[in-house]
Short mmCIF file of N, CA and C in Angstrom, two decimals:
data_model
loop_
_atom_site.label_atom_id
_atom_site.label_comp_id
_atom_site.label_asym_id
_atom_site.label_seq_id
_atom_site.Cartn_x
_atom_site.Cartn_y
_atom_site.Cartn_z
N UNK J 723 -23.39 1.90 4.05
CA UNK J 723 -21.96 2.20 3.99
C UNK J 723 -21.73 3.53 3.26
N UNK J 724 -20.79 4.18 3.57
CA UNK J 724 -20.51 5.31 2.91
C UNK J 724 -19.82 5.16 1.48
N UNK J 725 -20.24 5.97 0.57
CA UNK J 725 -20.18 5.99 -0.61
C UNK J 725 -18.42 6.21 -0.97
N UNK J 726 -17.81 6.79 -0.15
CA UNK J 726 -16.50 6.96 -0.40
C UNK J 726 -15.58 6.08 0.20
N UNK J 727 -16.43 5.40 1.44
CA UNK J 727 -15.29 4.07 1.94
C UNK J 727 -15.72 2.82 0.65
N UNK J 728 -16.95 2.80 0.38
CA UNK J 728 -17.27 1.84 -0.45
C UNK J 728 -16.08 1.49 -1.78
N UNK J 729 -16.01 2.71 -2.20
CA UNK J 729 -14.94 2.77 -2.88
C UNK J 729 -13.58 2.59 -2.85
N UNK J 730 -13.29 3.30 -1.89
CA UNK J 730 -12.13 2.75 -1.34
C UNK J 730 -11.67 1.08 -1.11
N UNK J 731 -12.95 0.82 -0.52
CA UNK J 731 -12.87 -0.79 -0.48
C UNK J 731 -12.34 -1.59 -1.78
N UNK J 732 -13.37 -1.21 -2.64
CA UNK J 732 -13.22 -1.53 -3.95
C UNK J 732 -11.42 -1.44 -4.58
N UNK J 733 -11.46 0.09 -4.21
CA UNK J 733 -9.73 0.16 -4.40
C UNK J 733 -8.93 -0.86 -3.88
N UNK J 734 -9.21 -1.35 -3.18
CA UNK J 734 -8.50 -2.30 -2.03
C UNK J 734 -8.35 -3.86 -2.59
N UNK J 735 -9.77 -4.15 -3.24
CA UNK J 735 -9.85 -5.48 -3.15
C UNK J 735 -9.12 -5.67 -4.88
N UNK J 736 -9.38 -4.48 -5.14
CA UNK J 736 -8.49 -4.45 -7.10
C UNK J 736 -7.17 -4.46 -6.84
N UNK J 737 -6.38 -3.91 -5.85
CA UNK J 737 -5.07 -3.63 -5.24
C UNK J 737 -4.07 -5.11 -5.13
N UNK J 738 -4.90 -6.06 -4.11
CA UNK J 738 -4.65 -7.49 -3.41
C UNK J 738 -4.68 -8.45 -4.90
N UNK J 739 -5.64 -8.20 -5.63
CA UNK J 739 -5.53 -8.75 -6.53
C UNK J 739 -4.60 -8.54 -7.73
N UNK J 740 -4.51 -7.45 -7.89
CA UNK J 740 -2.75 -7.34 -8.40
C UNK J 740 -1.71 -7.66 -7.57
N UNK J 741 -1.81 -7.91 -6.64
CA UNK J 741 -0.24 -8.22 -5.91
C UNK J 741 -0.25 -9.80 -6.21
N UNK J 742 -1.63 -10.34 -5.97
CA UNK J 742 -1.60 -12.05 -6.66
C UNK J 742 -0.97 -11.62 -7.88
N UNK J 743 -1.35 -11.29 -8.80
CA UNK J 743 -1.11 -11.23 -10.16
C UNK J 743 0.50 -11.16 -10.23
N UNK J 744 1.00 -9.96 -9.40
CA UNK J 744 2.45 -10.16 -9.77
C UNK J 744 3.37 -10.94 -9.03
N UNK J 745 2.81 -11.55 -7.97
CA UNK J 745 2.83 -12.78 -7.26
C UNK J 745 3.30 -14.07 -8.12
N UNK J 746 2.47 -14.20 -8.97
CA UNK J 746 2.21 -15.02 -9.68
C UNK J 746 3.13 -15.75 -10.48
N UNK J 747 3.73 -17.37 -10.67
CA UNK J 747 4.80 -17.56 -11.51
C UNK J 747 4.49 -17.29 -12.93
N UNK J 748 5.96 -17.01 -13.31
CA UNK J 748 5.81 -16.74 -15.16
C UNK J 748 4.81 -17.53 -16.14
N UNK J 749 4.79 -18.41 -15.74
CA UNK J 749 4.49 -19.57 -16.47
C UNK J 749 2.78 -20.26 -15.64
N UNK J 750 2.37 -19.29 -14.55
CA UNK J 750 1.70 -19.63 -14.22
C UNK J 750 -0.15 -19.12 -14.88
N UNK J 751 -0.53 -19.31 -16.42
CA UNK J 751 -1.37 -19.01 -17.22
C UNK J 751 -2.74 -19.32 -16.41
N UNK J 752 -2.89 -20.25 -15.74
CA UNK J 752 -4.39 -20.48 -15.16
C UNK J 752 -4.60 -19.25 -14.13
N UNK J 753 -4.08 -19.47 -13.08
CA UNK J 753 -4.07 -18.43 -11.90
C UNK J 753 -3.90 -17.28 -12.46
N UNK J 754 -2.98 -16.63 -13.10
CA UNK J 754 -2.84 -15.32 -14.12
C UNK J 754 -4.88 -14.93 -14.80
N UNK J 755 -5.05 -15.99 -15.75
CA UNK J 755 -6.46 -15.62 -16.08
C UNK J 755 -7.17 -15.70 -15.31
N UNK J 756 -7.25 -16.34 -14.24
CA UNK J 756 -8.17 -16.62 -12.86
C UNK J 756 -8.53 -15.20 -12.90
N UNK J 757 -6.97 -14.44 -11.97
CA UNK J 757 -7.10 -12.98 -11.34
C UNK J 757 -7.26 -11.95 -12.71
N UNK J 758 -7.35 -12.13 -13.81
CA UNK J 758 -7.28 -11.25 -14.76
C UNK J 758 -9.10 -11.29 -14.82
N UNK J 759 -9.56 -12.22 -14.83
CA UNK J 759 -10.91 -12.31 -14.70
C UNK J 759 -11.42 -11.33 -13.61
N UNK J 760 -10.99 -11.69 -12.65
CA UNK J 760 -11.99 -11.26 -11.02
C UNK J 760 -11.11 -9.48 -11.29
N UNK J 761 -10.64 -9.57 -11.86
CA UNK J 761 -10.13 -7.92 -12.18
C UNK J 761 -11.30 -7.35 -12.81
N UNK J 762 -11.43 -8.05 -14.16
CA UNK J 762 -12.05 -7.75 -15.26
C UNK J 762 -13.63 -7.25 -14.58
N UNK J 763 -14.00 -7.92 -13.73
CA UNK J 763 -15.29 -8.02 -13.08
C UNK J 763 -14.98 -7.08 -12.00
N UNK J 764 -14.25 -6.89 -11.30
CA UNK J 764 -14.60 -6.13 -10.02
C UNK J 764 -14.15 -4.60 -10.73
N UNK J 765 -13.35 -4.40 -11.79
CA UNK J 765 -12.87 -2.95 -12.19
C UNK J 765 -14.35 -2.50 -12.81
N UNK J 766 -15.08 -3.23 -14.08
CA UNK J 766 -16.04 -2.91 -14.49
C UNK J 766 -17.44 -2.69 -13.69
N UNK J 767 -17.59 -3.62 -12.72
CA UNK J 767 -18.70 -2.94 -11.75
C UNK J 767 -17.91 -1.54 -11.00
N UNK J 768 -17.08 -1.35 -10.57
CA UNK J 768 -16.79 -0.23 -9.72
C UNK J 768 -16.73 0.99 -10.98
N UNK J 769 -16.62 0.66 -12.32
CA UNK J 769 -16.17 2.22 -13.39
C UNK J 769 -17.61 2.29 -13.11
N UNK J 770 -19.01 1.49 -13.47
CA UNK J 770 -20.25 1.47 -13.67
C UNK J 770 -20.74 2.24 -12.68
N UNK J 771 -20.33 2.09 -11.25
CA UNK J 771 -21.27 2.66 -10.12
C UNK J 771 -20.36 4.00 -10.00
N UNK J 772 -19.05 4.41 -10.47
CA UNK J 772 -18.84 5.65 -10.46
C UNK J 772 -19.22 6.18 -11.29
N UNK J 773 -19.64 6.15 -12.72
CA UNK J 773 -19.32 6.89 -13.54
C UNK J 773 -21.78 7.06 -13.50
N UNK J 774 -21.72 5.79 -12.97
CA UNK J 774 -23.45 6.59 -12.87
C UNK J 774 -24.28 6.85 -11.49
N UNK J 775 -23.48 7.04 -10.70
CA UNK J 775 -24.13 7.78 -9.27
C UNK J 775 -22.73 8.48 -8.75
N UNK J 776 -21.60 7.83 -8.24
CA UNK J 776 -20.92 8.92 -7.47
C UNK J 776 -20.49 10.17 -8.48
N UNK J 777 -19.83 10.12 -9.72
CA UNK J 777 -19.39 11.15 -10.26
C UNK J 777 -20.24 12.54 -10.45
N UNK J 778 -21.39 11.88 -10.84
CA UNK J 778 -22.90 12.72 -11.15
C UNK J 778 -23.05 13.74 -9.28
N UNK J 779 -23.13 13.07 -8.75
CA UNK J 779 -23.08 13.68 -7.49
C UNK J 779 -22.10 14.17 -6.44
N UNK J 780 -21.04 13.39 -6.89
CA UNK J 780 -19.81 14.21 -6.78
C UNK J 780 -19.81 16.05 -7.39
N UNK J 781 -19.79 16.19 -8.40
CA UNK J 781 -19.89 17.10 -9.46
C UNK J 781 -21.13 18.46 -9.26
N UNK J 782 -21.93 17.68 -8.55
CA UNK J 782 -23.26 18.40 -7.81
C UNK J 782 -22.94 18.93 -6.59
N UNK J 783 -22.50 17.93 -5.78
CA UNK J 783 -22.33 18.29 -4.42
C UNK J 783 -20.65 19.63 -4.32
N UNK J 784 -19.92 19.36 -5.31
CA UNK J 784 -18.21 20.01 -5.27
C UNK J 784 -18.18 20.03 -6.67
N UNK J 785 -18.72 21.50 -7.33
CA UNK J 785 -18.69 21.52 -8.28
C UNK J 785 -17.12 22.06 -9.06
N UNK J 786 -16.10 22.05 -7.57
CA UNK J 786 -14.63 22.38 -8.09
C UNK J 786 -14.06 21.06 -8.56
N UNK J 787 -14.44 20.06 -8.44
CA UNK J 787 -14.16 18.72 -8.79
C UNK J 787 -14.47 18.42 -10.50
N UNK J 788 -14.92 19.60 -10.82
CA UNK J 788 -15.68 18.76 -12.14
C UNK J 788 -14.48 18.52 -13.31
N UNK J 789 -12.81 18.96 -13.25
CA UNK J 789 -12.15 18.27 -13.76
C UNK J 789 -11.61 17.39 -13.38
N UNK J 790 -11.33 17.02 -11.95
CA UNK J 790 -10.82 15.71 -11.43
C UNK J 790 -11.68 14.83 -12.22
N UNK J 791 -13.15 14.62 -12.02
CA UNK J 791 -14.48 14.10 -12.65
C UNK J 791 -14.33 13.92 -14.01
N UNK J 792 -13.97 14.86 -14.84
CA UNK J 792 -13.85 14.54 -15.90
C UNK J 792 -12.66 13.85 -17.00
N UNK J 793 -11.37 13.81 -16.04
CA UNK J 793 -9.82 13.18 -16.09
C UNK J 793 -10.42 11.92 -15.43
N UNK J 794 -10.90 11.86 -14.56
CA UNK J 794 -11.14 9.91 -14.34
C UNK J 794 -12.19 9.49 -15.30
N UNK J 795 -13.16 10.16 -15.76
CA UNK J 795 -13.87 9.47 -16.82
C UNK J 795 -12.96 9.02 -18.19
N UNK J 796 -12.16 10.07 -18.45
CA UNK J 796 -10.75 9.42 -19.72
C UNK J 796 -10.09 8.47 -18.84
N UNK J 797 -9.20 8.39 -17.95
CA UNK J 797 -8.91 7.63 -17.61
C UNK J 797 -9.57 6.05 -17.83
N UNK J 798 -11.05 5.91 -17.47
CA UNK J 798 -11.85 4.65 -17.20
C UNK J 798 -11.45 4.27 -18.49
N UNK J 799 -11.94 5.47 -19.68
CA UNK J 799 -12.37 4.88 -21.40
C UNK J 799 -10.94 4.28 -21.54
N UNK J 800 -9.45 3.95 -20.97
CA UNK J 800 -7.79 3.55 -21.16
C UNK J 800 -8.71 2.44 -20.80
N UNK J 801 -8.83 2.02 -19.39
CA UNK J 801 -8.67 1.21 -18.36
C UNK J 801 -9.95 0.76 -19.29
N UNK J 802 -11.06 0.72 -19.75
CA UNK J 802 -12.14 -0.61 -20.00
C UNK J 802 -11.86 -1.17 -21.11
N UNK J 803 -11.39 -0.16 -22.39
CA UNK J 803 -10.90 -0.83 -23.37
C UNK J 803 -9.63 -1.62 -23.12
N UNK J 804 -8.66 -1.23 -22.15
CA UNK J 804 -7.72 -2.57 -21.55
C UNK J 804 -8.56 -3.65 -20.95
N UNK J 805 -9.16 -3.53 -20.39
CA UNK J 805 -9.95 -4.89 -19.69
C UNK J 805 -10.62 -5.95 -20.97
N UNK J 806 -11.35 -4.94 -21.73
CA UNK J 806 -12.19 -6.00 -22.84
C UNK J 806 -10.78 -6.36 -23.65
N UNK J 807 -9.79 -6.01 -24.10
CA UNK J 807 -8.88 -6.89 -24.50
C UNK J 807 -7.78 -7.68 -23.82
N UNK J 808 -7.99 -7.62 -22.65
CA UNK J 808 -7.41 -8.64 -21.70
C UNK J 808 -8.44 -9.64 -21.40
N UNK J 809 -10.05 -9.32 -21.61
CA UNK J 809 -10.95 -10.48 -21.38
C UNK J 809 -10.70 -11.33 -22.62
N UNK J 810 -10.35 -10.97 -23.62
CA UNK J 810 -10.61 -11.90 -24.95
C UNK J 810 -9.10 -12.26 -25.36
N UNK J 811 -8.31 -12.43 -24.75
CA UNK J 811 -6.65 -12.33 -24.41
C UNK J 811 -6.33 -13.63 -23.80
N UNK J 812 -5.72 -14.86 -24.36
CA UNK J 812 -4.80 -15.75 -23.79
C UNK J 812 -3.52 -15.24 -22.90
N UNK J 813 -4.00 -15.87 -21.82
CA UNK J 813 -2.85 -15.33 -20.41
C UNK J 813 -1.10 -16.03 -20.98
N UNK J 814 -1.13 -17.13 -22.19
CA UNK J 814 -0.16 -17.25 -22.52
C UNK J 814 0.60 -16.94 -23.82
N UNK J 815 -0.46 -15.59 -23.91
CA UNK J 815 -0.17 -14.80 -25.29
C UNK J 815 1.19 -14.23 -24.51
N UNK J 816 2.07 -13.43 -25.49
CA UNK J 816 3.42 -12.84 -25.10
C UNK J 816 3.36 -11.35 -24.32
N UNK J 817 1.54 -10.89 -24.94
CA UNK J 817 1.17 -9.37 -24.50
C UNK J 817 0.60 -9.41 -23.31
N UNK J 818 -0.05 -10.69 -23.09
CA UNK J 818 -0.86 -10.74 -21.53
C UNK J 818 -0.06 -10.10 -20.30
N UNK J 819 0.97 -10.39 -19.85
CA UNK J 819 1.37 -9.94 -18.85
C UNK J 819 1.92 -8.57 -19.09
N UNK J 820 2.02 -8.05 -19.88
CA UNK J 820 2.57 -6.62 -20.54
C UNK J 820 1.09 -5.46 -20.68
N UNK J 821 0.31 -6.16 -20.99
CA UNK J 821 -1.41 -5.37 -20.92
C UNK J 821 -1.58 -4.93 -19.08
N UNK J 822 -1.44 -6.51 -18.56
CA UNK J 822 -2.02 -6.58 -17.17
C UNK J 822 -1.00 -5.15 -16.44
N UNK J 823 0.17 -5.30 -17.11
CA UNK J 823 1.03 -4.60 -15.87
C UNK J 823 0.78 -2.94 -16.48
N UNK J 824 0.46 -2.40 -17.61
CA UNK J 824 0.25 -0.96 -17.82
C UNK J 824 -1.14 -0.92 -17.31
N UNK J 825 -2.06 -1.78 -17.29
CA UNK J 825 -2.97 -1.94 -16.34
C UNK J 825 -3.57 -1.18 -15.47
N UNK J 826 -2.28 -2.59 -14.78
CA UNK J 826 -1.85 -1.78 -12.98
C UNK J 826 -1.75 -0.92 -12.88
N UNK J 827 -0.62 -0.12 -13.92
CA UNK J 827 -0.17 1.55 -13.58
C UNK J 827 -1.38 2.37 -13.73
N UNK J 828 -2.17 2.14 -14.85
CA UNK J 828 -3.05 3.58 -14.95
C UNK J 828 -4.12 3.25 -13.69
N UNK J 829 -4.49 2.07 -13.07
CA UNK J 829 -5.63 2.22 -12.28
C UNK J 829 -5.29 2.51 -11.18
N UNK J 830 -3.77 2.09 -10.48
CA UNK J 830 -2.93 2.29 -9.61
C UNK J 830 -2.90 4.32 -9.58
N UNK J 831 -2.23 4.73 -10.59
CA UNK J 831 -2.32 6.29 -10.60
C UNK J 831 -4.07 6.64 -10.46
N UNK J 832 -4.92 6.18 -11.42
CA UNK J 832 -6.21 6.88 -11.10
C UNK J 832 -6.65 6.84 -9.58
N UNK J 833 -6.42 5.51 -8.42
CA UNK J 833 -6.61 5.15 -7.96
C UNK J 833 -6.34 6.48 -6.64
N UNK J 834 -4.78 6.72 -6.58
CA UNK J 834 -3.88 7.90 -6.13
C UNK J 834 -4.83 8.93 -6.22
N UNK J 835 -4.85 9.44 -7.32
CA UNK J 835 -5.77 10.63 -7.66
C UNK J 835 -6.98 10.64 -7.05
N UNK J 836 -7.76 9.91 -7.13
CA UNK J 836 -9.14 10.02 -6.56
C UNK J 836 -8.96 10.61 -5.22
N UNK J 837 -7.93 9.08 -4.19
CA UNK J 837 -8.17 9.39 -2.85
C UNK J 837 -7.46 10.05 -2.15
N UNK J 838 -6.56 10.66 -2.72
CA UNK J 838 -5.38 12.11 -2.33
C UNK J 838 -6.01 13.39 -2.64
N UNK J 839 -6.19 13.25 -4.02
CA UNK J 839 -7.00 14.76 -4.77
C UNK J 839 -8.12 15.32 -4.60
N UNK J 840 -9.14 14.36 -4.54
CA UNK J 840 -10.64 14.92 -4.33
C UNK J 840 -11.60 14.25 -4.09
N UNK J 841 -11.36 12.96 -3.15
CA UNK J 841 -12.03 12.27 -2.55
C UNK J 841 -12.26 13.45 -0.93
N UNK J 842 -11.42 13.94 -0.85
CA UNK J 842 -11.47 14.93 0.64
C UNK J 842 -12.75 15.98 0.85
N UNK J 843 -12.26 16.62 -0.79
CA UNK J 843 -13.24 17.63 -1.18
C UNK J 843 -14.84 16.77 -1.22
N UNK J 844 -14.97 16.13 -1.86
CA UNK J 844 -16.21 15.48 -1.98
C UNK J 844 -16.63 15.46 -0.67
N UNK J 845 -15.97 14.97 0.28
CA UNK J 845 -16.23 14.28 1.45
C UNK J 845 -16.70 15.18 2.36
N UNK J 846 -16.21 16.18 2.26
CA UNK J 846 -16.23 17.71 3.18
C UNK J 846 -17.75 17.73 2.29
N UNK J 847 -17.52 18.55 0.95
CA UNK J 847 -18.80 18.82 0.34
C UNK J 847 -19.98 18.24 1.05
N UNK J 848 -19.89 17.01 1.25
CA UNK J 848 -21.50 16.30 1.18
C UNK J 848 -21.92 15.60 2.63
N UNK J 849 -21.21 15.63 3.25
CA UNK J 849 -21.30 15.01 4.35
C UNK J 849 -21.71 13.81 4.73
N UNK J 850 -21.89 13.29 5.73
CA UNK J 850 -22.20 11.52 6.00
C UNK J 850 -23.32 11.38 5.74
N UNK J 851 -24.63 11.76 5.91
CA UNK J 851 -25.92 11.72 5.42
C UNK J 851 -25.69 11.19 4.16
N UNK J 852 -25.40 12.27 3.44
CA UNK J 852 -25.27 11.92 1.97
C UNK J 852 -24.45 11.12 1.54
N UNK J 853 -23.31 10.72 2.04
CA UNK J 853 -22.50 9.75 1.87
C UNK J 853 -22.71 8.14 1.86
N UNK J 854 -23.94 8.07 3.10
CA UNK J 854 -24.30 6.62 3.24
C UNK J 854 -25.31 6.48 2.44
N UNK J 855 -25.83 7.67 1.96
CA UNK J 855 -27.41 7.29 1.15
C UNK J 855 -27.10 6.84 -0.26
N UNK J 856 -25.76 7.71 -0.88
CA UNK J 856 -25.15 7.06 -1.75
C UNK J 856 -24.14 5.95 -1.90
N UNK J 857 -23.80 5.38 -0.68
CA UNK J 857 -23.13 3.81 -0.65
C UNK J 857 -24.07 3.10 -0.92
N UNK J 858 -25.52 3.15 -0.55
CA UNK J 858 -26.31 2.56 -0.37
C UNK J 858 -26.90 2.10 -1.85
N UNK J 859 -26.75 3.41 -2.77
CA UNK J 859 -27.36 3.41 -3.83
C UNK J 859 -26.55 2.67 -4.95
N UNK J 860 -25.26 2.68 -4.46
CA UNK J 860 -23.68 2.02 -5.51
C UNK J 860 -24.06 0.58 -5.05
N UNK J 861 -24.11 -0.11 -3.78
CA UNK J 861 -24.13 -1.08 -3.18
C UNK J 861 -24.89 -1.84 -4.20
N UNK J 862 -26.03 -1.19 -4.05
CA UNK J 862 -27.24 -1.87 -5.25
C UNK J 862 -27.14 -1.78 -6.31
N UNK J 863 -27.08 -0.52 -6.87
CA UNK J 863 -26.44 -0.96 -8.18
C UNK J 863 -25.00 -1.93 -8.48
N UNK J 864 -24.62 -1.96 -8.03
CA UNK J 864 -23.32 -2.79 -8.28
C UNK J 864 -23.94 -4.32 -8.86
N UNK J 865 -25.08 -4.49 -8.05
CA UNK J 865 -25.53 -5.78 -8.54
C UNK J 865 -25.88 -5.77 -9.84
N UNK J 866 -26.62 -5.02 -10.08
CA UNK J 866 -27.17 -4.51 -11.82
C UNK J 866 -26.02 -4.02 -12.79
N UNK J 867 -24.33 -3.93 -12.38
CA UNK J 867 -23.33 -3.33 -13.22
C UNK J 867 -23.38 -4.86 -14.51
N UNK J 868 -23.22 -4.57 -15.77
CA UNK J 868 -22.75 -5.11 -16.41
C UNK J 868 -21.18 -5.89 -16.72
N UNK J 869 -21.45 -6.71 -17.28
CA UNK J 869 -20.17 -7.81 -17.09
C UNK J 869 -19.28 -7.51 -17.92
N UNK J 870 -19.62 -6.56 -19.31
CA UNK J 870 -19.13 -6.54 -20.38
C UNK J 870 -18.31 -5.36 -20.19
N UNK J 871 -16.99 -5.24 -19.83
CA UNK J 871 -16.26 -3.54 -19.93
C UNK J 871 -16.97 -2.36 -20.74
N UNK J 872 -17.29 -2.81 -22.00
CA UNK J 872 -17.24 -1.85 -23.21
C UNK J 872 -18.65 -1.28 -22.68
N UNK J 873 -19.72 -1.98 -22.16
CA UNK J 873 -20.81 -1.54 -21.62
C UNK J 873 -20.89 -0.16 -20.87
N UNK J 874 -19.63 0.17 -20.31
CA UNK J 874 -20.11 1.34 -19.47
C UNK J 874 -20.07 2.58 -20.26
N UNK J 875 -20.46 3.41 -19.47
CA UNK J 875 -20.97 4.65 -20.63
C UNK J 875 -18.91 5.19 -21.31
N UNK J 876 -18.09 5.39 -20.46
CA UNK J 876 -16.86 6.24 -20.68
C UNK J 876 -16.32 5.42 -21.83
N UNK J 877 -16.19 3.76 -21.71
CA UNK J 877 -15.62 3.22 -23.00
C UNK J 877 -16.27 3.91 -24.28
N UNK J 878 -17.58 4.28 -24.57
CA UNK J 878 -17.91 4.80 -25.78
C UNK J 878 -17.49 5.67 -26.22
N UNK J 879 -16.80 6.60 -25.04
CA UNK J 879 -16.60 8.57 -25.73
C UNK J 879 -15.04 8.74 -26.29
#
């Protein structure tokens, strides 16, 4: 699969799962942590496989990208330290649904950015060869991403 639909996908399936989320009744705390979970997990494998194969080669292949590249890496360090305190977060705390929804916004905007701004450029840059060799390489790693947000390299900086 190509390294930039892969992602996209990813965008997609984090997307559906916020619309459950705001779907969701007020009062509805199980289903709320359900999807705050499968967030927690699908955002942290996807920061993991960008921030250690596509960005790196993004940055190589379109080296005009290297501040888009480097504004989504700040971005991630918002977005993982939100996740690890929404993982350790009662869904019927008063902040839970107030965390989840600034959330939404920054991954929602990063989300914009990527595939408007310089997902094109990349795409042009590197072509399909290279594109599927690196879906290929995210695919697999994804299995090896860590569970823990704070784990990925951007939460540290």
């Amino acid at each position: 699969m190509d390294g930039i639909v892969l992602l996209k996908e990813d965008h997609k399936t984090v997307e559906k799962l916020f619309k459950q989320f705001e779907k969701a009744g007020e009062d509805a705390y199980a289903e709320k942590r359900k999807i705050a979970d499968q967030v927690i997990d699908e955002l942290t494998a996807h920061t993991w496989i960008e921030e250690k194969i596509f960005y790196p080669a993004a940055r190589e292949a379109a080296p005009d990208t290297k501040d888009h590249v480097l504004e989504s890496i700040e971005e991630h360090h918002v977005v993982l330290w939100m996740l690890s305190e929404l993982k350790d977060l009662d869904a019927a705390d008063e902040r839970f649904d107030a965390k989840m929804s600034v959330l939404m916004e920054n991954v929602r905007h990063h989300v914009e950015e990527e595939e408007k701004e310089w997902f094109p450029d990349v795409r042009k840059a590197m072509g399909r060869n290279r594109l599927t060799e690196l879906g290929e390489q995210m695919q697999a790693a994804k299995k090896k991403a860590p569970g823990e947000p704070l784990a990925v390299p951007s939460a540290k900086h």
